[in-house]
Short mmCIF file of C-alpha atoms in Angstrom, two decimals:
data_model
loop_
_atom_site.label_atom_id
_atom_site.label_comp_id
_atom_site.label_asym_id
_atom_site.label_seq_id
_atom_site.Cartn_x
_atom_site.Cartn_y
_atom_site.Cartn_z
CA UNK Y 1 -4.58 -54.59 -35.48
CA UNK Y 2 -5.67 -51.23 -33.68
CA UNK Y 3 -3.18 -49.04 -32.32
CA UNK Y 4 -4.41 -49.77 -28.65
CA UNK Y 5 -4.09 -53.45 -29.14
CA UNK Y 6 -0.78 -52.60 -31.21
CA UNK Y 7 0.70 -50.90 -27.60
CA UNK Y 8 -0.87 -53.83 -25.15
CA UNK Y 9 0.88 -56.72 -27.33
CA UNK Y 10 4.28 -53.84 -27.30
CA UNK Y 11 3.43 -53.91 -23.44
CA UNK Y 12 3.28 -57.69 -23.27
CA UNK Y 13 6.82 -57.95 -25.08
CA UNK Y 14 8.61 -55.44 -22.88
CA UNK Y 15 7.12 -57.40 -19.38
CA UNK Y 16 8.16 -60.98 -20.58
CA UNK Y 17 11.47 -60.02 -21.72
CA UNK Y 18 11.89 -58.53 -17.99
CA UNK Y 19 10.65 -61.89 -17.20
CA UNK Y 20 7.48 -60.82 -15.27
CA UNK Y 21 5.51 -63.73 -15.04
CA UNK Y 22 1.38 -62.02 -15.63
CA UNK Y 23 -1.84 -63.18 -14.19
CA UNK Y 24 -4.28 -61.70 -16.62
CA UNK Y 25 -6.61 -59.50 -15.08
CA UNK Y 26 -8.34 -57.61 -17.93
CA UNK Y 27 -7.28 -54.48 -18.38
CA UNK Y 28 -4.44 -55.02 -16.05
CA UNK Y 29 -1.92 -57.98 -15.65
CA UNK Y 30 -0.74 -58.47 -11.91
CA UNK Y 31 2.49 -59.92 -11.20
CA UNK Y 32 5.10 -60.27 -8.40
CA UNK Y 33 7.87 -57.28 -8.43
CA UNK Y 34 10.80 -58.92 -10.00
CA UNK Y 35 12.85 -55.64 -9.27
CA UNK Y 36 12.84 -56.15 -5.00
CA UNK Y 37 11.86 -59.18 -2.63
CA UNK Y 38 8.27 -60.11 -2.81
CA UNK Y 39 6.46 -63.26 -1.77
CA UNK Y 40 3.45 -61.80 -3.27
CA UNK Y 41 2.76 -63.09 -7.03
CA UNK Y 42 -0.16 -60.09 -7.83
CA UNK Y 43 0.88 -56.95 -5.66
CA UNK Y 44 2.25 -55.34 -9.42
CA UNK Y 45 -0.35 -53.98 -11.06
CA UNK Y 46 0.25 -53.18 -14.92
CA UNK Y 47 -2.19 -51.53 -17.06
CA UNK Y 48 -1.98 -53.78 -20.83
CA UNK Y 49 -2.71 -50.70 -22.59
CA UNK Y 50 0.04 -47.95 -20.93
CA UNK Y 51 2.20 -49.83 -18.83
CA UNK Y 52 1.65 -47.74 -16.31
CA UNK Y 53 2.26 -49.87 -13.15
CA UNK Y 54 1.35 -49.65 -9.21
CA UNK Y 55 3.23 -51.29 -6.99
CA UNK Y 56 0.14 -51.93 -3.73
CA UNK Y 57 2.66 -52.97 -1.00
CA UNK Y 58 5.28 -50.13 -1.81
CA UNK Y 59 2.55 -47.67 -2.62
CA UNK Y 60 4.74 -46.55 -5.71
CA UNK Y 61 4.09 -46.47 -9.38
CA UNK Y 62 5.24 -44.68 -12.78
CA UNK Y 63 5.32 -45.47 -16.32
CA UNK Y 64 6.55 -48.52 -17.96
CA UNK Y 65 9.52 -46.64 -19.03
CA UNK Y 66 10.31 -46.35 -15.03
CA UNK Y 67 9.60 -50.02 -14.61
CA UNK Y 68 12.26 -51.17 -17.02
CA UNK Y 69 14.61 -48.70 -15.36
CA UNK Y 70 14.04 -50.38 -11.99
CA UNK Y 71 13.84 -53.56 -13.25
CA UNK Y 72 17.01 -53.89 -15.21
CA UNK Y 73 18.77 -51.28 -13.08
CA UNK Y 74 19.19 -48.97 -15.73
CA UNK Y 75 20.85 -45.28 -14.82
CA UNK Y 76 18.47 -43.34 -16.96
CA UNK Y 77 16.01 -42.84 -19.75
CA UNK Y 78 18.58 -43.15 -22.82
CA UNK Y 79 19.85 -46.58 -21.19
CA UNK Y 80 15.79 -47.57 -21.13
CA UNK Y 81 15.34 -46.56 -25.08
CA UNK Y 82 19.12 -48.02 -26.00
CA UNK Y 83 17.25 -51.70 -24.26
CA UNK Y 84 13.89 -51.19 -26.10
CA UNK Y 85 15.59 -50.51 -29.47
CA UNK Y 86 17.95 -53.36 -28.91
CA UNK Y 87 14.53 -55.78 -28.27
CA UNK Y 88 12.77 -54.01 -31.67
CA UNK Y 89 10.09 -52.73 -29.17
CA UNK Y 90 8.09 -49.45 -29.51
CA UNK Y 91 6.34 -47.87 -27.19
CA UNK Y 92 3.56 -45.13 -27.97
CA UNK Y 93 3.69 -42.64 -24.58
CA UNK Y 94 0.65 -42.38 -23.18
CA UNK Y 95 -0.75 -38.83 -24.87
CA UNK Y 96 -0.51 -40.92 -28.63
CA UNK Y 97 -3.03 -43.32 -27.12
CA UNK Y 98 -6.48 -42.88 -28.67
CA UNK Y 99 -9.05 -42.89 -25.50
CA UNK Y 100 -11.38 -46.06 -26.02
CA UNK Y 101 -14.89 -44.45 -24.75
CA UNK Y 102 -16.80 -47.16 -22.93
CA UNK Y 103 -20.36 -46.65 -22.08
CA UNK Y 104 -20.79 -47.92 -18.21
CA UNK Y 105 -22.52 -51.71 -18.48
CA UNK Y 106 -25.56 -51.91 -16.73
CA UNK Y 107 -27.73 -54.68 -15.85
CA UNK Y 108 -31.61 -55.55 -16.29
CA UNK Y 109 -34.15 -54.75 -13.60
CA UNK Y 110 -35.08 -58.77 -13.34
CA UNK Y 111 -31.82 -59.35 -11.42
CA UNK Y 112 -33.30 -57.68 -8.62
CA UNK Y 113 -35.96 -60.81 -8.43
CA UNK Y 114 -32.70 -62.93 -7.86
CA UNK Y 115 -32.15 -61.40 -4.53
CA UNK Y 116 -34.12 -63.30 -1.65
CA UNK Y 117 -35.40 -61.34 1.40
CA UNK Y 118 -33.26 -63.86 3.77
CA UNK Y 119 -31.36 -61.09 5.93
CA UNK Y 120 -30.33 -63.15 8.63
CA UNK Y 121 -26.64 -62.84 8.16
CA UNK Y 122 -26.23 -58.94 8.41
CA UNK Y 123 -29.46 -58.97 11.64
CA UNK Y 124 -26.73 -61.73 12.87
CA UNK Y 125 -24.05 -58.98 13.04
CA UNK Y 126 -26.35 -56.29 14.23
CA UNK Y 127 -27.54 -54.33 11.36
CA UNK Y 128 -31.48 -53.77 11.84
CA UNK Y 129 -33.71 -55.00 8.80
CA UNK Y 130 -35.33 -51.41 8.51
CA UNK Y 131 -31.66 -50.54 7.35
CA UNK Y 132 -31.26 -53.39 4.93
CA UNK Y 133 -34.52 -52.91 3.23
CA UNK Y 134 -33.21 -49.18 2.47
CA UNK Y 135 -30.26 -50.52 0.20
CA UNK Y 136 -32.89 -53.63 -1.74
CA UNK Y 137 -30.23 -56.57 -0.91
CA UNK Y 138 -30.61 -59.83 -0.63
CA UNK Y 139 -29.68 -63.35 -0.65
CA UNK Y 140 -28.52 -65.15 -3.52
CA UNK Y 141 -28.16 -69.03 -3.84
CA UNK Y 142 -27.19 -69.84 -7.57
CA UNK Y 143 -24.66 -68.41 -10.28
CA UNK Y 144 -21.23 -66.49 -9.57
CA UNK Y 145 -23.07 -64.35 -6.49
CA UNK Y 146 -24.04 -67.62 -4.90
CA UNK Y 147 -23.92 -68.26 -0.96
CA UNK Y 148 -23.60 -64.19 -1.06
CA UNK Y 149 -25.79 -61.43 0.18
CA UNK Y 150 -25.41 -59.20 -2.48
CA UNK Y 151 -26.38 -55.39 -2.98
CA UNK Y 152 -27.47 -53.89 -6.43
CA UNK Y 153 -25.53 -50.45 -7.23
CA UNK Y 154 -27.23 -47.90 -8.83
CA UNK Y 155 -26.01 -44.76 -10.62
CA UNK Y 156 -28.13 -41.53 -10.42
CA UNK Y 157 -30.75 -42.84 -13.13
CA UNK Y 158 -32.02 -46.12 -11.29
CA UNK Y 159 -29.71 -47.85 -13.46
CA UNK Y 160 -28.46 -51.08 -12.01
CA UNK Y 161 -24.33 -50.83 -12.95
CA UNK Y 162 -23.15 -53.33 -10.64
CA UNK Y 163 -23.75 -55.59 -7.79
CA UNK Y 164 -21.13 -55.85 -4.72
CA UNK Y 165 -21.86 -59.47 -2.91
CA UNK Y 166 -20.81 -60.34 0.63
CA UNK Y 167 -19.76 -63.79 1.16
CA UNK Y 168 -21.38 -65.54 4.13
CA UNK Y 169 -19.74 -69.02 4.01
CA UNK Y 170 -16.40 -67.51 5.56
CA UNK Y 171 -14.66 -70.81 5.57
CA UNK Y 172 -13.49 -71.73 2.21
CA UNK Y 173 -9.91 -70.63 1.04
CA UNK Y 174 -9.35 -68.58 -1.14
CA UNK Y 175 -13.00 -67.17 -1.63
CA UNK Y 176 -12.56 -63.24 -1.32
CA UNK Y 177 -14.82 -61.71 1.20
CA UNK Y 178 -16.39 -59.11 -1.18
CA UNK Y 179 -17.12 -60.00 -5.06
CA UNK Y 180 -17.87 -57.18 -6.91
CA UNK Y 181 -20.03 -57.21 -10.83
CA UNK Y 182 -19.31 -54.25 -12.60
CA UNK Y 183 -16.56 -51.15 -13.12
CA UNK Y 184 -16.50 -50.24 -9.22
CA UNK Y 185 -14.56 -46.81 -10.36
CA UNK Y 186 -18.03 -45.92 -12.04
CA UNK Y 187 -19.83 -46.17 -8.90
CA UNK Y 188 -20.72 -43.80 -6.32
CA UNK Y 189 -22.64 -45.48 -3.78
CA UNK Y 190 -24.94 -44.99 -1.99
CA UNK Y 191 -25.71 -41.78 -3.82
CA UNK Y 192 -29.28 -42.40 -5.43
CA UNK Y 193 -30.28 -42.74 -1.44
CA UNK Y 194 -28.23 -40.38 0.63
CA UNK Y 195 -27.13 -37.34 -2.16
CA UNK Y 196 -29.68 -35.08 -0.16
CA UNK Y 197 -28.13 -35.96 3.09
CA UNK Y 198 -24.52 -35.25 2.12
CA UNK Y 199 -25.86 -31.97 0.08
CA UNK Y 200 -27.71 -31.27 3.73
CA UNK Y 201 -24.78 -31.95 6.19
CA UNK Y 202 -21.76 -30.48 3.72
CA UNK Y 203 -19.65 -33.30 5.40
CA UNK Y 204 -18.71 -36.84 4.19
CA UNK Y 205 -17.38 -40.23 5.58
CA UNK Y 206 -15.33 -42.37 3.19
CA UNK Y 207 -15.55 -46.16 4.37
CA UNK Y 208 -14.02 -49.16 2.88
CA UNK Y 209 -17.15 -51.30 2.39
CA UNK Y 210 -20.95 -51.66 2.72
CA UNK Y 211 -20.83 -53.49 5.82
CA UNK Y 212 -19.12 -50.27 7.24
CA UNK Y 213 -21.54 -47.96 5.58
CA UNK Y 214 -24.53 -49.99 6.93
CA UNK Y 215 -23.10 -50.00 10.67
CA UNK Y 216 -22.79 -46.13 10.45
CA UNK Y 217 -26.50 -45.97 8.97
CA UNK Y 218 -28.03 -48.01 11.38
CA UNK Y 219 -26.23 -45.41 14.16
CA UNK Y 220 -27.77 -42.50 12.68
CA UNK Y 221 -24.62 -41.74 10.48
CA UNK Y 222 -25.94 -41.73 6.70
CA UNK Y 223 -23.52 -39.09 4.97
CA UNK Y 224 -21.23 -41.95 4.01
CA UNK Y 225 -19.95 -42.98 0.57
CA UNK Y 226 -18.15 -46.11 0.08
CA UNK Y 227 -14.95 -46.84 -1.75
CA UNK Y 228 -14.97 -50.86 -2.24
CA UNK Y 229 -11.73 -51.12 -0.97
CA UNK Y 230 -8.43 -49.33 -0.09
CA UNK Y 231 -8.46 -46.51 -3.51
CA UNK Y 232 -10.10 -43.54 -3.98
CA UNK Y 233 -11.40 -43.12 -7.72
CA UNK Y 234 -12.17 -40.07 -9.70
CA UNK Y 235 -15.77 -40.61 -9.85
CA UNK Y 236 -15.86 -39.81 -5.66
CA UNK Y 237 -13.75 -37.23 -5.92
CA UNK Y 238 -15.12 -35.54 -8.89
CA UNK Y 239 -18.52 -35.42 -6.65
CA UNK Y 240 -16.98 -33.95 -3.48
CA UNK Y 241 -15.71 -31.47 -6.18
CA UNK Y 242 -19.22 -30.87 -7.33
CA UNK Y 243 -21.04 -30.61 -3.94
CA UNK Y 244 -18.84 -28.55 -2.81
CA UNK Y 245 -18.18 -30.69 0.58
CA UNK Y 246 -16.73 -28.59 3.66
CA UNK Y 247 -15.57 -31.88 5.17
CA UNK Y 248 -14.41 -35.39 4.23
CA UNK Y 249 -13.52 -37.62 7.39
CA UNK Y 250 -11.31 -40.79 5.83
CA UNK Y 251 -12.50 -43.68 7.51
CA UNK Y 252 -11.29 -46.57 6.59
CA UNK Y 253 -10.27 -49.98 8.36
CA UNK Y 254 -8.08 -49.43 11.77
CA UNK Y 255 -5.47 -52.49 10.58
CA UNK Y 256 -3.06 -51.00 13.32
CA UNK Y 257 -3.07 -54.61 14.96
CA UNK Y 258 -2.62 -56.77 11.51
CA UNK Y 259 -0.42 -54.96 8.53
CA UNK Y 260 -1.57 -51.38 8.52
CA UNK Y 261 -3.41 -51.64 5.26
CA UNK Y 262 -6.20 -49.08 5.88
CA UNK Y 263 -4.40 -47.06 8.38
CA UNK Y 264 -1.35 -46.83 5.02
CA UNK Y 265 -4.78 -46.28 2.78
CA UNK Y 266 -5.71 -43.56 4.65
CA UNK Y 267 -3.08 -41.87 4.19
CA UNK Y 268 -2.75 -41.96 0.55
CA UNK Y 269 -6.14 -40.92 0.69
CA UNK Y 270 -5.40 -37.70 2.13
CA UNK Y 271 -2.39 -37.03 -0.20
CA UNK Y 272 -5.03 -37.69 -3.28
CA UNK Y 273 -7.23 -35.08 -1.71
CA UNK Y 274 -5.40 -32.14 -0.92
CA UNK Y 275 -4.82 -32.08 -4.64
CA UNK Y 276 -8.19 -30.75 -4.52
CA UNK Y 277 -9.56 -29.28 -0.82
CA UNK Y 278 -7.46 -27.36 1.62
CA UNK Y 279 -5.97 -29.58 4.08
CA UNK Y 280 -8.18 -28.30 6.80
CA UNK Y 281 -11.35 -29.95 4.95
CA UNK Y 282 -10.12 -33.20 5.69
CA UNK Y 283 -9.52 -35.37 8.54
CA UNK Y 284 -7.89 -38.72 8.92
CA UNK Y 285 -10.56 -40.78 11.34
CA UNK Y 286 -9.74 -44.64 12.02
CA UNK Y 287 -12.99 -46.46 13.23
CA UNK Y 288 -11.78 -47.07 17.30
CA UNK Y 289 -11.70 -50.72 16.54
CA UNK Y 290 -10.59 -52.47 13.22
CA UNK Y 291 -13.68 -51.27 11.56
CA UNK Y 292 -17.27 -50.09 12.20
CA UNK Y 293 -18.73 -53.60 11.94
CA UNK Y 294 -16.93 -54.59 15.04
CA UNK Y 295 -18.24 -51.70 17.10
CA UNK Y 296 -21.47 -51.02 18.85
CA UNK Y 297 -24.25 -48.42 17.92
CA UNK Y 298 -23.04 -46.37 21.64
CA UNK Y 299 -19.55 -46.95 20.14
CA UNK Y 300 -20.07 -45.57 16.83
CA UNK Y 301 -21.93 -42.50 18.63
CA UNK Y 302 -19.36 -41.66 20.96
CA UNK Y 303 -16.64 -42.14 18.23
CA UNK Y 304 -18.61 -39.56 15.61
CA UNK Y 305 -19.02 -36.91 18.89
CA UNK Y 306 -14.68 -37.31 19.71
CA UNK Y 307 -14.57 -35.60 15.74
#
């Protein structure tokens, strides 16, 4: 057994004599918080190989040696090791963990003959075709993209390392709205198309999703990367650190009128950031309605001006 998968099984132990109950989720379990009221059975996130945990709904997180504090109530870090002794469980900290290198997964070139040239669902909500033939999507019918229109993501050597698929049934519980193929913190999107226009304009817009990027686009706004979804990984800010961006307008989903999600998102967002920028680089910019896809082109303008 390898040291890494040594520490996940050590992990494992520590979590199920808690009494988490884990939903597998590759390199993370997901589980409901045990240590406060939750009706939510996957808003824990736990990393197998650290233990490092995120709780999404508290926005709060630490190592597993916090989570057994919190969990069993513990008063400090000698009461956590006194438990794990007791329970014959060692833990290796997270600087005695051997990095596992993993080369990004990409996909071949054929896939691309998979997606149809049916755009009638995004020219339904308003996006113009002349937009949607910029980003190569299209419809797919069969396999785990089916009934999606799905977008291939490509890294800065035409690579294809992922595909991010939009569902267009919108009926059927439990299908997520977004399925995404491939390590979305590797991505960077749409870079390969718009890297000149961000270099050009020294100004970004972070969005939640393509459908928000491809509103903006279609209004003439095209210095926009997208997240896929509420986080902001290394991999965008590492190339905001290497363009050398003057500004970075969050923009993610107005939720103001449903649970706050984006507007909370936001905000985290900024706190990630001005580890990096001065706080006067970056601006905190709802979209006027709950996102971009809701709003007109006028809209959009008028909204981009008010910055």
């Amino acid at each position: 057994m390898t040291e890494n998968s040594s520490n996940m099984e050590s992990v494992k132990s520590v979590l199920h004599e808690m009494g988490y109950v884990l939903i597998d989720k590759g390199t993370n379990y997901r589980s409901r918080p045990i240590y406060r009221d939750s009706d939510s059975a996957d808003v824990l996130s736990i990393e197998k190989n650290t233990g490092r945990w995120y709780d999404f709904k508290e926005r709060v997180g630490g190592s597993l040696e916090d989570l057994v504090k919190i969990t069993l109530k513990l008063s400090n870090s000698s009461e956590v090791k006194d438990w794990l002794t007791k329970k014959s469980i060692t833990i290796n900290s997270p600087e005695e963990i051997k990095p596992v290198i993993e080369e990004p997964k990409t996909y071949p070139k054929e896939y691309l003959t998979k997606l149809l040239p049916e755009h009638e669902y995004w020219i339904n909500r308003g996006v113009s075709l002349e937009t949607l033939n910029v980003f190569r999507g299209g419809y797919v019918k069969t396999g785990k993209m089916a009934a999606r229109y799905v977008f291939p993501i490509f890294d800065s050597k035409e690579e294809i390392v992922g595909f991010a698929g939009r569902d267009t049934i919108n009926n059927l519980e439990g299908r997520p709205k977004w399925k995404l193929l491939g390590r979305k913190t590797n991505w960077c999107y749409p870079l390969l198309i718009n890297k000149n226009i961000i270099k050009e304009e020294k100004h970004v817009y972070l969005v939640e999703s393509i459908g928000d990027m491809l509103s903006l686009w279609d209004a003439g706004v095209k210095n926009v990367i997208v997240t896929f979804g509420l986080d902001l990984s290394s991999k965008v800010i590492s190339y905001l650190l290497k363009v050398d961006i003057d500004k970075i307008i969050i923009s993610f989903n107005n939720d103001s009128d449903k649970n706050d999600a984006g507007n909370e998102a936001a905000k985290e967002a900024y706190k990630k950031l001005i580890n990096y920028f001065d706080s006067k680089q970056i601006t905190v910019k709802l979209p006027s309605k709950k996102d971009f896809g809701e709003m007109t082109k006028q809209e959009i303008i008028q909204w981009k001006n008010k910055i």
